[in-house]
């Protein structure tokens, strides 16, 4: 809770500096979609994570549910079509909250025995004769009141303008709180039918395409059909008195429908706020390949939960802030089309979604927003010295969806990989990953992404993942510049780490050197402390900035400039009508420049002390004197009062 409080206060501070916005309702940092209400989670997840192996693969699902948002109970059936992949003798196992009553189970249309008892455990006997490798169906008829106290809610209800709304939110382990099935992250159903019967006032929003809507006897039946593989936690339904409207994105010259189900009282505001969605679909399609579910739709359904949830083809939205619209859409590529094969890699989902929302500022907004996003992200990530992006403890939902680590630090890992690889290689590797037939519409983990990045990059990236994904903290750099004369320097980089888990962050470090007569940024491949480089900026350096364009997770950087080569003594400084330089030798060249590096004519006399300049006529400001003696250039700044 404390972390959240710190984070949101950063946003409030920033909002005071926002200039005229170019897009409606931009709130930096608002894209963390699952940071609310998460304390509700119980210890129940351990059952699913440590469960015995499954002996069947799901092929399709057919929900037929009675949902009246004004009452607590839901009822109906879920038919699971599957292929038996193991021994039929013990039957098959499903998970369903023991808050429900199972009325009957049909296997291949025949009534079979079942046992439903503690810890979500539903055991179903198979009829004689079903063999391993065969297709079969199991249809569970059930009714009851969904538990309201698990995960991010699993099932939620509220009143809006006095009208009840019902929704589901199964991530990460909550399917069993509203439907009987195989609650396994890594078994996608190839298709889903969602048939929902509700009082006529209401309509249901769900995955895929609305293939039928019928009102009879005061009951409205909505039939949604989704024909892409879908992980169980991405199947969802929401029911209330929705009003709808559509927008259209153009991807590869073809229209993609963006279908919105919103509360009537929010419709006009939502129309304004979601208008940016088409542009975002087109942007992400350009960088990451066409929207993955283009043959069906993308959409939003409003719900009463504080954040957002990337249900496949129909994100559920508690609010229509810009970043959360971008974030949930981004999940359709990262999370939905390719799903995690373990929650330990949840950084892949939330890191990509957060980063894509960030990079949308880079491409769709004026130049203010992208640097602000990076500043916010880096400040937030470095607000504490440790914490891993990788999440070994999947039983702790707070840790799984930690906004600083799983969202923002993960997003900046991707940003740093882009810096290391270059834009072209980074985006190509992402597209290769998304299009990999072994992964697309299936599952992946960190190793899969890493392999695709390395293939395009041409070399191993373990050093990066070891330090940044599994290690903790961030580096701070010190740059020491020692002048050699002739505007040459030795730059020495040293690094300290905020956390002892990483002994050294090997990184390409951009460093900007600035002076009155020049400005240049160089990249140092920093692999050990005390490493030095001879640099020739061609001007006198007066300031140094580490990571000027914010590619890295770093803070607390410093620099030092040592210039003992300065053979000239200049006074008075600040100067009034005259300025003297003491010299032992007569210079071959003398020049005076303003802060923009423009040469200015100046009167001077050379005497036995050195040079005396007449600067009476100079405007007030900072100037730079450059002299060359025996082929060696040196210089100094002064201020004219
Ligand atoms: Zn997310």
Coordinates of C-alpha atoms and ligand atoms in Angstrom, one line a residue:
X1 CA 0.0 0.0 0.0
X2 CA 2.8 2.3 0.8
X3 CA 4.4 1.9 -2.6
X4 CA 1.2 2.8 -4.2
X5 CA 0.8 5.9 -2.2
X6 CA 4.3 7.0 -3.1
X7 CA 3.7 6.3 -6.8
X8 CA 0.4 8.2 -7.1
X9 CA 1.9 11.2 -5.3
X10 CA 4.5 11.3 -8.1
X11 CA 1.7 11.6 -10.6
X12 CA 0.0 14.3 -8.8
X13 CA 3.2 16.3 -8.7
X14 CA 3.8 15.9 -12.3
X15 CA 0.3 16.8 -13.3
X16 CA 1.0 20.4 -12.1
X17 CA 3.5 20.8 -15.0
X18 CA 1.4 19.4 -17.8
X19 CA 1.1 21.7 -20.7
X20 CA -1.9 22.0 -23.0
X21 CA -2.7 18.4 -23.8
X22 CA -2.9 17.1 -27.3
X23 CA -5.0 14.1 -26.5
X24 CA -8.0 13.8 -24.2
X25 CA -7.4 13.0 -20.5
X26 CA -3.8 12.0 -20.3
X27 CA -2.7 11.0 -16.8
X28 CA 0.9 9.7 -16.8
X29 CA 1.2 6.5 -14.9
X30 CA -2.5 5.7 -15.0
X31 CA -1.9 2.5 -17.0
X32 CA -1.2 0.2 -14.1
X33 CA -4.2 -2.0 -14.6
X34 CA -4.2 -4.3 -11.7
X35 CA -3.0 -2.3 -8.7
X36 CA -6.3 -1.9 -7.0
X37 CA -8.2 -4.1 -4.6
X38 CA -5.5 -6.7 -4.8
X39 CA -5.3 -7.2 -1.0
X40 CA -8.5 -9.3 -1.3
X41 CA -6.5 -12.3 -2.3
X42 CA -6.5 -15.4 -0.2
X43 CA -4.0 -18.3 0.0
X44 CA -6.2 -20.4 -2.3
X45 CA -3.8 -20.1 -5.3
X46 CA -1.4 -22.7 -4.0
X47 CA -3.8 -25.5 -4.9
X48 CA -3.8 -24.6 -8.6
X49 CA 0.0 -24.0 -8.8
X50 CA 1.0 -27.3 -7.1
X51 CA -1.8 -29.4 -8.6
X52 CA -1.4 -32.9 -10.0
X53 CA -0.9 -33.2 -13.7
X54 CA -3.9 -33.0 -16.1
X55 CA -4.9 -35.9 -18.3
X56 CA -6.7 -34.0 -21.0
X57 CA -6.3 -31.2 -23.4
X58 CA -9.2 -28.7 -23.9
X59 CA -10.3 -28.2 -27.4
X60 CA -13.4 -26.0 -27.0
X61 CA -15.7 -24.5 -24.4
X62 CA -19.4 -23.7 -24.5
X63 CA -20.9 -21.7 -21.7
X64 CA -24.6 -21.5 -21.2
X65 CA -25.3 -19.2 -18.2
X66 CA -28.2 -17.5 -16.5
X67 CA -26.9 -14.2 -15.2
X68 CA -29.2 -11.7 -13.6
X69 CA -27.0 -8.9 -12.2
X70 CA -29.7 -8.0 -9.7
X71 CA -29.4 -11.4 -7.9
X72 CA -26.3 -13.1 -6.4
X73 CA -26.9 -16.6 -7.8
X74 CA -25.7 -17.7 -11.3
X75 CA -26.6 -21.0 -12.9
X76 CA -26.2 -22.9 -16.1
X77 CA -23.7 -25.3 -17.7
X78 CA -20.2 -25.3 -19.2
X79 CA -19.4 -27.9 -21.8
X80 CA -15.7 -28.8 -22.2
X81 CA -14.6 -30.6 -25.3
X82 CA -11.3 -32.3 -24.8
X83 CA -8.8 -34.9 -26.0
X84 CA -7.9 -37.5 -23.4
X85 CA -4.1 -37.4 -23.1
X86 CA -3.6 -39.9 -20.2
X87 CA -5.2 -42.7 -18.2
X88 CA -9.0 -42.6 -18.3
X89 CA -9.4 -44.7 -15.2
X90 CA -9.3 -41.9 -12.6
X91 CA -11.6 -39.8 -14.7
X92 CA -10.9 -36.1 -15.2
X93 CA -10.4 -33.3 -12.8
X94 CA -11.9 -29.8 -12.9
X95 CA -11.8 -26.9 -10.5
X96 CA -14.9 -25.2 -9.2
X97 CA -15.5 -23.2 -6.0
X98 CA -17.3 -25.3 -3.4
X99 CA -19.7 -22.4 -3.0
X100 CA -21.5 -23.9 -6.1
X101 CA -23.7 -26.9 -6.2
X102 CA -23.0 -29.2 -9.1
X103 CA -26.4 -30.6 -10.2
X104 CA -25.3 -33.1 -12.8
X105 CA -22.5 -33.9 -15.2
X106 CA -22.8 -35.4 -18.7
X107 CA -19.9 -37.1 -20.5
X108 CA -20.5 -37.6 -24.2
X109 CA -24.1 -36.9 -23.4
X110 CA -24.4 -39.6 -20.7
X111 CA -24.9 -38.9 -17.0
X112 CA -21.8 -39.8 -15.1
X113 CA -20.7 -39.8 -11.4
X114 CA -18.8 -36.9 -9.9
X115 CA -17.5 -35.8 -6.5
X116 CA -17.2 -32.2 -5.7
X117 CA -15.6 -31.3 -2.4
X118 CA -13.0 -29.3 -0.7
X119 CA -10.4 -27.1 -2.3
X120 CA -12.2 -26.5 -5.6
X121 CA -11.9 -30.2 -6.5
X122 CA -14.4 -31.6 -9.0
X123 CA -13.7 -35.2 -10.0
X124 CA -15.7 -36.6 -13.0
X125 CA -15.8 -40.3 -13.9
X126 CA -15.6 -41.1 -17.6
X127 CA -17.9 -43.5 -19.3
X128 CA -16.4 -46.9 -20.0
X129 CA -14.7 -47.2 -23.4
X130 CA -13.1 -43.8 -23.7
X131 CA -9.4 -44.3 -24.5
X132 CA -6.4 -42.1 -24.4
X133 CA -6.2 -40.0 -27.6
X134 CA -10.0 -39.8 -28.1
X135 CA -12.2 -36.8 -28.2
X136 CA -14.9 -36.4 -25.6
X137 CA -17.1 -33.9 -23.9
X138 CA -17.9 -33.1 -20.3
X139 CA -20.9 -30.8 -19.5
X140 CA -21.2 -29.6 -15.9
X141 CA -24.6 -28.2 -14.8
X142 CA -24.3 -26.1 -11.7
X143 CA -25.7 -23.2 -9.7
X144 CA -24.7 -21.1 -6.7
X145 CA -23.3 -17.8 -5.5
X146 CA -19.8 -17.0 -6.7
X147 CA -17.3 -16.2 -3.9
X148 CA -16.6 -12.5 -3.9
X149 CA -13.4 -12.4 -2.0
X150 CA -10.7 -13.9 -4.2
X151 CA -8.0 -12.6 -6.5
X152 CA -8.9 -9.3 -8.0
X153 CA -12.5 -10.2 -7.2
X154 CA -13.0 -13.1 -9.8
X155 CA -16.6 -12.0 -9.9
X156 CA -17.7 -8.4 -9.1
X157 CA -21.0 -6.5 -8.9
X158 CA -21.9 -2.9 -8.3
X159 CA -24.6 -0.4 -8.9
X160 CA -24.2 2.4 -11.4
X161 CA -27.0 5.0 -11.5
X162 CA -28.9 2.4 -9.5
X163 CA -28.6 -0.3 -12.1
X164 CA -26.8 -3.5 -11.2
X165 CA -23.7 -4.7 -13.1
X166 CA -22.1 -8.1 -13.1
X167 CA -18.6 -8.9 -14.3
X168 CA -15.8 -11.6 -14.1
X169 CA -12.1 -11.0 -13.7
X170 CA -10.3 -14.4 -13.5
X171 CA -6.7 -13.4 -13.6
X172 CA -4.7 -15.0 -12.2
X173 CA -6.5 -18.0 -10.7
X174 CA -10.1 -17.0 -10.5
X175 CA -11.8 -19.1 -13.3
X176 CA -13.0 -21.6 -10.7
X177 CA -14.9 -18.9 -8.8
X178 CA -17.4 -18.8 -11.6
X179 CA -17.1 -21.7 -14.0
X180 CA -16.1 -25.4 -13.7
X181 CA -13.2 -26.2 -15.9
X182 CA -9.5 -26.9 -16.4
X183 CA -8.0 -23.9 -14.6
X184 CA -4.6 -24.2 -16.2
X185 CA -2.6 -21.3 -17.6
X186 CA -1.1 -23.4 -20.4
X187 CA -4.1 -25.1 -22.1
X188 CA -5.9 -22.8 -24.5
X189 CA -9.3 -23.7 -25.8
X190 CA -9.4 -23.3 -29.6
X191 CA -12.8 -21.7 -29.5
X192 CA -15.4 -20.5 -26.9
X193 CA -19.1 -20.0 -27.1
X194 CA -20.5 -17.7 -24.4
X195 CA -24.3 -17.9 -24.3
X196 CA -25.8 -15.7 -21.6
X197 CA -29.5 -15.4 -20.6
X198 CA -30.4 -12.2 -18.7
X199 CA -33.5 -10.2 -18.0
X200 CA -34.3 -8.1 -21.2
X201 CA -33.0 -4.9 -19.7
X202 CA -29.4 -6.3 -19.8
X203 CA -27.0 -7.3 -22.4
X204 CA -23.8 -9.4 -22.1
X205 CA -20.4 -8.4 -23.4
X206 CA -17.8 -11.1 -24.0
X207 CA -14.9 -12.4 -26.2
X208 CA -15.2 -12.7 -30.0
X209 CA -18.2 -11.8 -32.1
X210 CA -21.8 -11.4 -31.1
X211 CA -23.4 -14.1 -33.3
X212 CA -26.9 -13.9 -31.9
X213 CA -29.0 -11.7 -29.8
X214 CA -32.6 -12.7 -29.1
X215 CA -35.3 -11.5 -26.8
X216 CA -38.1 -13.9 -25.8
X217 CA -40.4 -14.0 -22.8
X218 CA -38.6 -11.1 -21.1
X219 CA -35.2 -12.8 -21.4
X220 CA -32.4 -11.6 -23.6
X221 CA -30.0 -14.2 -24.9
X222 CA -26.6 -13.0 -26.1
X223 CA -24.4 -15.5 -27.9
X224 CA -20.7 -14.6 -28.3
X225 CA -18.4 -16.8 -30.3
X226 CA -14.6 -16.6 -30.2
X227 CA -12.6 -18.7 -32.6
X228 CA -9.0 -17.9 -31.6
X229 CA -7.2 -20.0 -29.0
X230 CA -7.7 -18.4 -25.6
X231 CA -6.3 -19.0 -22.1
X232 CA -8.9 -19.7 -19.4
X233 CA -8.1 -16.5 -17.4
X234 CA -8.8 -14.4 -20.6
X235 CA -12.4 -15.6 -20.9
X236 CA -14.9 -13.2 -19.4
X237 CA -18.4 -11.9 -19.4
X238 CA -20.0 -8.7 -18.1
X239 CA -23.7 -8.0 -17.9
X240 CA -25.6 -4.7 -17.4
X241 CA -27.8 -2.3 -19.3
X242 CA -25.0 -1.6 -21.8
X243 CA -25.2 0.8 -24.7
X244 CA -22.9 0.2 -27.5
X245 CA -21.0 2.1 -30.2
X246 CA -18.3 1.2 -32.7
X247 CA -15.1 2.7 -34.1
X248 CA -12.9 1.4 -36.9
X249 CA -9.2 1.0 -37.2
X250 CA -7.5 0.3 -40.5
X251 CA -4.9 -2.4 -40.4
X252 CA -3.2 -3.5 -43.6
X253 CA -5.8 -1.7 -45.5
X254 CA -8.7 -3.6 -43.8
X255 CA -11.1 -2.4 -41.2
X256 CA -10.9 -3.7 -37.6
X257 CA -14.0 -3.1 -35.5
X258 CA -13.6 -1.5 -32.1
X259 CA -16.8 -2.3 -30.2
X260 CA -17.6 -0.5 -27.0
X261 CA -20.1 -1.6 -24.3
X262 CA -20.5 1.3 -21.9
X263 CA -22.8 2.4 -19.1
X264 CA -25.5 4.7 -20.7
X265 CA -24.6 7.5 -18.3
X266 CA -21.0 7.4 -19.4
X267 CA -21.6 7.0 -23.1
X268 CA -20.8 10.5 -24.3
X269 CA -17.7 10.8 -22.2
X270 CA -16.6 7.3 -23.3
X271 CA -17.0 8.2 -27.0
X272 CA -14.6 11.0 -26.5
X273 CA -12.1 9.0 -24.4
X274 CA -12.0 5.9 -26.6
X275 CA -11.6 7.8 -29.8
X276 CA -7.8 7.3 -29.6
X277 CA -8.2 3.5 -29.7
X278 CA -8.1 3.2 -33.5
X279 CA -4.9 5.2 -33.7
X280 CA -3.3 3.0 -31.1
X281 CA -4.4 -0.2 -32.9
X282 CA -2.8 1.2 -36.0
X283 CA 0.4 2.2 -34.2
X284 CA 0.9 -1.1 -32.4
X285 CA 0.1 -3.0 -35.6
X286 CA 2.9 -1.0 -37.3
X287 CA 5.5 -1.9 -34.8
X288 CA 4.4 -5.4 -33.7
X289 CA 2.5 -6.8 -36.6
X290 CA -1.2 -6.6 -37.3
X291 CA -3.7 -6.7 -34.4
X292 CA -3.8 -10.5 -33.6
X293 CA -7.6 -10.9 -33.6
X294 CA -8.4 -8.8 -36.6
X295 CA -10.9 -11.3 -38.0
X296 CA -13.1 -10.7 -35.0
X297 CA -12.8 -7.4 -33.2
X298 CA -11.2 -5.4 -30.4
X299 CA -13.5 -3.8 -27.8
X300 CA -14.0 -2.4 -24.4
X301 CA -16.7 -3.3 -21.8
X302 CA -17.1 -0.9 -18.9
X303 CA -17.1 -2.5 -15.4
X304 CA -17.0 -1.4 -11.8
X305 CA -13.5 -2.5 -10.9
X306 CA -10.8 0.1 -10.4
X307 CA -8.4 -0.9 -13.0
X308 CA -8.6 -2.7 -16.4
X309 CA -8.3 -6.3 -17.6
X310 CA -7.1 -7.4 -21.1
X311 CA -9.8 -10.0 -21.7
X312 CA -9.1 -11.3 -25.2
X313 CA -10.8 -9.1 -27.8
X314 CA -12.8 -7.3 -25.1
X315 CA -10.9 -5.4 -22.4
X316 CA -12.9 -4.7 -19.3
X317 CA -12.3 -1.1 -18.3
X318 CA -12.9 0.6 -14.9
X319 CA -12.0 3.9 -16.4
X320 CA -11.1 5.2 -19.9
X321 CA -7.8 7.0 -19.1
X322 CA -5.5 7.2 -22.0
X323 CA -2.8 5.0 -20.7
X324 CA -5.1 2.2 -19.6
X325 CA -6.7 2.1 -23.0
X326 CA -3.2 1.8 -24.5
X327 CA -2.1 -0.7 -21.9
X328 CA -5.0 -3.2 -22.3
X329 CA -4.8 -3.0 -26.1
X330 CA -1.1 -3.8 -25.9
X331 CA -1.9 -6.9 -23.9
X332 CA -3.7 -8.3 -26.9
X333 CA -0.3 -8.9 -28.5
X334 CA 1.6 -9.5 -25.2
X335 CA -0.4 -11.7 -22.9
X336 CA -3.3 -12.8 -25.1
X337 CA -1.9 -13.8 -28.6
X338 CA 1.2 -15.1 -26.7
X339 CA 0.4 -16.0 -23.1
X340 CA 2.8 -16.6 -20.3
X341 CA 3.7 -20.2 -19.6
X342 CA 4.3 -19.4 -16.0
X343 CA 3.2 -16.5 -13.8
X344 CA 6.9 -16.2 -12.8
X345 CA 7.3 -14.4 -16.1
X346 CA 4.4 -12.0 -15.5
X347 CA 6.9 -9.2 -16.3
X348 CA 6.5 -10.2 -20.0
X349 CA 2.8 -9.3 -19.9
X350 CA 2.9 -6.2 -17.8
X351 CA 6.3 -4.9 -18.9
X352 CA 5.3 -5.0 -22.6
X353 CA 1.9 -3.5 -22.0
X354 CA 3.4 -0.7 -19.9
X355 CA 6.1 -0.1 -22.4
X356 CA 3.8 0.1 -25.4
X357 CA 1.7 2.7 -23.5
X358 CA 4.9 4.6 -23.0
X359 CA 6.1 4.4 -26.6
X360 CA 2.7 5.6 -27.7
X361 CA 3.6 8.9 -26.2
X362 CA 6.8 8.9 -28.4
X363 CA 4.8 8.4 -31.6
X364 CA 1.4 10.0 -31.1
X365 CA 2.0 13.0 -28.9
X366 CA 4.1 16.2 -29.0
X367 CA 7.6 16.2 -27.6
X368 CA 6.7 16.8 -24.0
X369 CA 5.1 13.5 -23.2
X370 CA 7.7 10.8 -24.0
X371 CA 10.5 12.4 -21.9
X372 CA 7.9 12.9 -19.1
X373 CA 6.9 9.3 -19.2
X374 CA 10.5 8.2 -19.1
X375 CA 11.3 10.5 -16.1
X376 CA 8.3 9.2 -14.2
X377 CA 9.2 5.6 -14.9
X378 CA 12.9 6.0 -14.0
X379 CA 12.1 8.0 -10.8
X380 CA 9.6 5.5 -9.7
X381 CA 11.8 2.4 -10.4
X382 CA 14.8 4.0 -8.6
X383 CA 12.7 5.1 -5.6
X384 CA 13.8 1.9 -3.8
X385 CA 17.2 0.2 -4.1
X386 CA 16.2 -3.4 -4.7
X387 CA 13.6 -5.9 -5.9
X388 CA 13.7 -8.3 -8.8
X389 CA 11.6 -8.0 -12.0
X390 CA 11.5 -11.8 -12.2
X391 CA 8.8 -13.1 -9.8
X392 CA 9.6 -16.4 -8.2
X393 CA 6.8 -16.1 -5.6
X394 CA 3.6 -16.6 -7.6
X395 CA 1.6 -17.3 -4.5
X396 CA 1.7 -13.6 -3.6
X397 CA -0.6 -11.6 -5.9
X398 CA 0.7 -8.3 -4.4
X399 CA 4.2 -9.2 -5.6
X400 CA 3.0 -10.6 -8.9
X401 CA 1.4 -7.3 -9.9
X402 CA 3.9 -5.0 -8.1
X403 CA 3.6 -1.8 -10.1
X404 CA 7.2 -0.7 -9.6
X405 CA 8.8 -4.0 -10.5
X406 CA 6.4 -6.0 -12.7
X407 CA 5.1 -3.0 -14.6
X408 CA 7.6 -0.1 -14.7
X409 CA 11.0 -1.7 -14.1
X410 CA 10.0 -4.5 -16.6
X411 CA 9.0 -1.8 -19.2
X412 CA 12.4 -0.1 -18.8
X413 CA 14.2 -3.5 -19.3
X414 CA 12.6 -3.5 -22.7
X415 CA 13.6 0.1 -23.2
X416 CA 17.2 -0.8 -22.4
X417 CA 17.2 -3.8 -24.7
X418 CA 16.0 -1.4 -27.4
X419 CA 19.0 0.9 -26.6
X420 CA 21.4 -2.0 -26.7
X421 CA 20.1 -3.5 -29.9
X422 CA 18.9 -0.4 -31.8
X423 CA 15.4 0.3 -32.9
X424 CA 15.4 -1.8 -36.0
X425 CA 16.8 -4.9 -34.4
X426 CA 14.6 -4.6 -31.3
X427 CA 11.3 -4.3 -33.1
X428 CA 12.3 -7.0 -35.6
X429 CA 13.0 -9.4 -32.8
X430 CA 9.7 -8.6 -31.1
X431 CA 7.9 -9.3 -34.4
X432 CA 9.8 -12.5 -34.8
X433 CA 8.8 -13.5 -31.3
X434 CA 5.1 -12.7 -31.9
X435 CA 5.1 -14.5 -35.3
X436 CA 6.9 -17.6 -34.1
X437 CA 4.5 -20.4 -35.0
X438 CA 5.6 -22.3 -31.9
X439 CA 4.5 -19.4 -29.7
X440 CA 1.8 -17.5 -31.5
X441 CA -1.7 -18.2 -30.0
X442 CA 0.2 -20.4 -27.5
X443 CA 2.6 -19.8 -24.7
X444 CA 6.1 -18.4 -24.1
X445 CA 8.4 -17.5 -21.3
X446 CA 11.5 -15.3 -20.9
X447 CA 13.7 -17.8 -22.6
X448 CA 11.6 -17.6 -25.8
X449 CA 11.8 -13.8 -25.9
X450 CA 15.5 -13.9 -25.1
X451 CA 16.2 -16.4 -27.9
X452 CA 14.5 -14.1 -30.5
X453 CA 16.3 -11.0 -29.2
X454 CA 19.7 -12.8 -29.4
X455 CA 19.0 -14.2 -32.8
X456 CA 18.6 -10.7 -34.3
X457 CA 21.2 -9.1 -32.0
X458 CA 23.7 -11.7 -33.0
X459 CA 25.1 -12.3 -29.6
X460 CA 24.3 -13.6 -26.2
X461 CA 22.3 -11.4 -23.8
X462 CA 22.5 -13.5 -20.7
X463 CA 24.7 -10.8 -19.1
X464 CA 21.7 -8.4 -19.4
X465 CA 19.1 -10.7 -18.1
X466 CA 21.3 -11.9 -15.2
X467 CA 21.8 -8.3 -14.0
X468 CA 18.4 -6.8 -14.8
X469 CA 15.8 -9.5 -14.7
X470 CA 17.2 -11.7 -11.9
X471 CA 19.4 -9.2 -10.1
X472 CA 18.2 -6.2 -8.2
X473 CA 18.8 -2.5 -8.1
X474 CA 20.4 -0.1 -10.6
X475 CA 23.8 1.6 -11.2
X476 CA 25.0 5.2 -10.6
X477 CA 27.9 6.5 -12.7
X478 CA 30.7 8.9 -12.0
X479 CA 32.5 10.4 -15.0
X480 CA 35.8 12.0 -14.4
X481 CA 37.2 14.1 -17.3
X482 CA 40.9 15.1 -17.2
X483 CA 42.0 17.6 -19.8
X484 CA 45.1 16.7 -21.9
X485 CA 45.2 20.0 -23.7
X486 CA 44.1 20.6 -27.3
X487 CA 40.6 19.9 -26.2
X488 CA 41.4 16.3 -25.6
X489 CA 40.4 14.5 -22.4
X490 CA 40.6 11.2 -20.6
X491 CA 37.2 10.1 -19.5
X492 CA 37.1 7.6 -16.7
X493 CA 33.8 5.8 -15.8
X494 CA 33.1 4.3 -12.4
X495 CA 29.9 2.7 -11.2
X496 CA 28.3 1.9 -7.9
X497 CA 25.3 -0.3 -7.5
X498 CA 22.2 0.3 -5.3
X499 CA 21.9 -3.4 -4.4
X500 CA 24.6 -6.0 -3.6
X501 CA 23.0 -8.7 -5.8
X502 CA 24.7 -7.2 -8.9
X503 CA 28.4 -6.7 -8.8
X504 CA 28.5 -4.6 -12.0
X505 CA 26.0 -3.6 -14.6
X506 CA 27.8 -3.9 -17.9
X507 CA 26.1 -1.3 -20.1
X508 CA 26.5 0.9 -23.1
X509 CA 26.4 4.3 -21.3
X510 CA 25.5 7.4 -23.3
X511 CA 27.4 10.5 -21.9
X512 CA 26.8 14.0 -23.1
X513 CA 29.7 16.5 -23.0
X514 CA 28.8 20.1 -23.2
X515 CA 30.8 23.3 -23.5
X516 CA 30.3 26.8 -24.7
X517 CA 31.6 25.8 -28.1
X518 CA 30.2 22.4 -28.5
X519 CA 27.9 19.6 -27.4
X520 CA 28.5 15.9 -28.2
X521 CA 27.1 12.6 -26.9
X522 CA 29.3 9.5 -26.9
X523 CA 28.4 5.9 -25.9
X524 CA 30.9 4.0 -23.6
X525 CA 30.7 0.3 -23.4
X526 CA 31.3 0.2 -19.7
X527 CA 32.4 -3.3 -18.5
X528 CA 34.6 -2.6 -15.5
X529 CA 35.3 0.1 -13.0
X530 CA 38.1 2.6 -13.8
X531 CA 37.8 1.9 -17.6
X532 CA 39.1 5.0 -19.5
X533 CA 38.7 6.4 -22.9
X534 CA 40.6 9.2 -24.7
X535 CA 38.0 11.6 -26.1
X536 CA 38.4 14.5 -28.5
X537 CA 35.4 16.7 -28.3
X538 CA 37.2 19.6 -29.9
X539 CA 35.9 22.0 -27.4
X540 CA 36.4 22.8 -23.7
X541 CA 34.0 20.7 -21.6
X542 CA 32.2 22.5 -18.8
X543 CA 29.4 20.0 -18.0
X544 CA 28.7 16.3 -18.3
X545 CA 25.4 14.5 -18.4
X546 CA 25.1 10.7 -18.0
X547 CA 22.2 9.2 -20.1
X548 CA 20.8 12.4 -21.4
X549 CA 18.0 10.8 -23.4
X550 CA 16.9 8.5 -20.6
X551 CA 17.7 5.0 -21.9
X552 CA 18.8 3.5 -18.7
X553 CA 17.6 2.8 -15.2
X554 CA 20.0 5.0 -13.2
X555 CA 20.1 7.9 -10.8
X556 CA 22.5 9.8 -8.6
X557 CA 25.1 10.3 -11.4
X558 CA 27.9 12.7 -11.0
X559 CA 31.0 14.1 -12.9
X560 CA 34.2 15.9 -12.3
X561 CA 36.3 17.9 -14.7
X562 CA 40.0 18.4 -14.0
X563 CA 41.8 20.9 -16.2
X564 CA 45.4 21.5 -15.2
X565 CA 46.4 22.4 -18.7
X566 CA 45.0 25.8 -18.4
X567 CA 48.2 27.9 -18.9
X568 CA 46.2 31.1 -18.9
X569 CA 45.2 33.3 -15.9
X570 CA 42.2 35.5 -16.6
X571 CA 40.9 38.5 -14.6
X572 CA 38.9 40.2 -13.5
X573 CA 36.1 37.7 -13.8
X574 CA 33.3 38.9 -13.9
X575 CA 34.8 41.7 -16.0
X576 CA 33.7 45.3 -16.6
X577 CA 35.4 47.3 -19.4
X578 CA 38.6 45.3 -19.7
X579 CA 40.0 41.8 -19.3
X580 CA 43.5 40.7 -18.9
X581 CA 45.1 37.3 -19.7
X582 CA 48.5 36.6 -18.2
X583 CA 50.8 34.6 -20.6
X584 CA 54.4 33.6 -20.7
X585 CA 54.4 33.1 -24.4
X586 CA 52.9 35.0 -27.3
X587 CA 49.9 33.2 -28.8
X588 CA 49.6 32.5 -32.5
X589 CA 45.8 32.7 -32.4
X590 CA 43.4 34.6 -30.3
X591 CA 39.6 34.3 -30.5
X592 CA 36.6 35.4 -28.5
X593 CA 33.2 33.7 -28.8
X594 CA 29.7 34.2 -27.4
X595 CA 27.7 31.3 -25.8
X596 CA 26.5 30.2 -29.2
X597 CA 30.0 29.8 -30.4
X598 CA 29.9 32.9 -32.7
X599 CA 33.2 34.6 -33.2
X600 CA 33.2 38.2 -32.0
X601 CA 35.7 40.8 -33.1
X602 CA 37.7 42.2 -30.2
X603 CA 40.3 44.9 -29.6
X604 CA 43.4 43.8 -27.6
X605 CA 47.0 44.8 -27.0
X606 CA 49.8 42.4 -26.3
X607 CA 52.3 43.6 -23.7
X608 CA 54.9 42.0 -21.4
X609 CA 52.2 40.7 -19.0
X610 CA 50.1 39.0 -21.7
X611 CA 47.0 40.3 -23.4
X612 CA 44.7 43.1 -22.4
X613 CA 41.2 43.1 -24.1
X614 CA 39.0 46.1 -24.5
X615 CA 35.5 44.7 -23.8
X616 CA 33.7 47.9 -23.0
X617 CA 31.3 47.5 -25.9
X618 CA 30.4 43.8 -25.3
X619 CA 26.9 43.1 -24.2
X620 CA 26.5 41.5 -20.8
X621 CA 26.8 37.7 -20.8
X622 CA 29.0 34.7 -20.9
X623 CA 32.0 34.6 -23.3
X624 CA 34.7 32.3 -24.2
X625 CA 38.3 33.1 -25.0
X626 CA 40.4 30.6 -27.0
X627 CA 44.1 31.0 -27.6
X628 CA 46.7 28.8 -29.4
X629 CA 50.3 28.7 -28.3
X630 CA 52.8 26.4 -30.0
X631 CA 50.0 24.6 -31.8
X632 CA 48.2 23.8 -28.5
X633 CA 44.7 25.2 -28.0
X634 CA 43.3 26.3 -24.6
X635 CA 40.6 28.5 -23.4
X636 CA 38.6 30.0 -20.6
X637 CA 35.2 31.4 -19.9
X638 CA 34.4 34.8 -18.4
X639 CA 31.4 36.9 -17.6
X640 CA 30.9 40.4 -18.9
X641 CA 28.9 42.4 -16.4
Ligands
LIG1 ZN1 -1.7 -5.1 -17.6

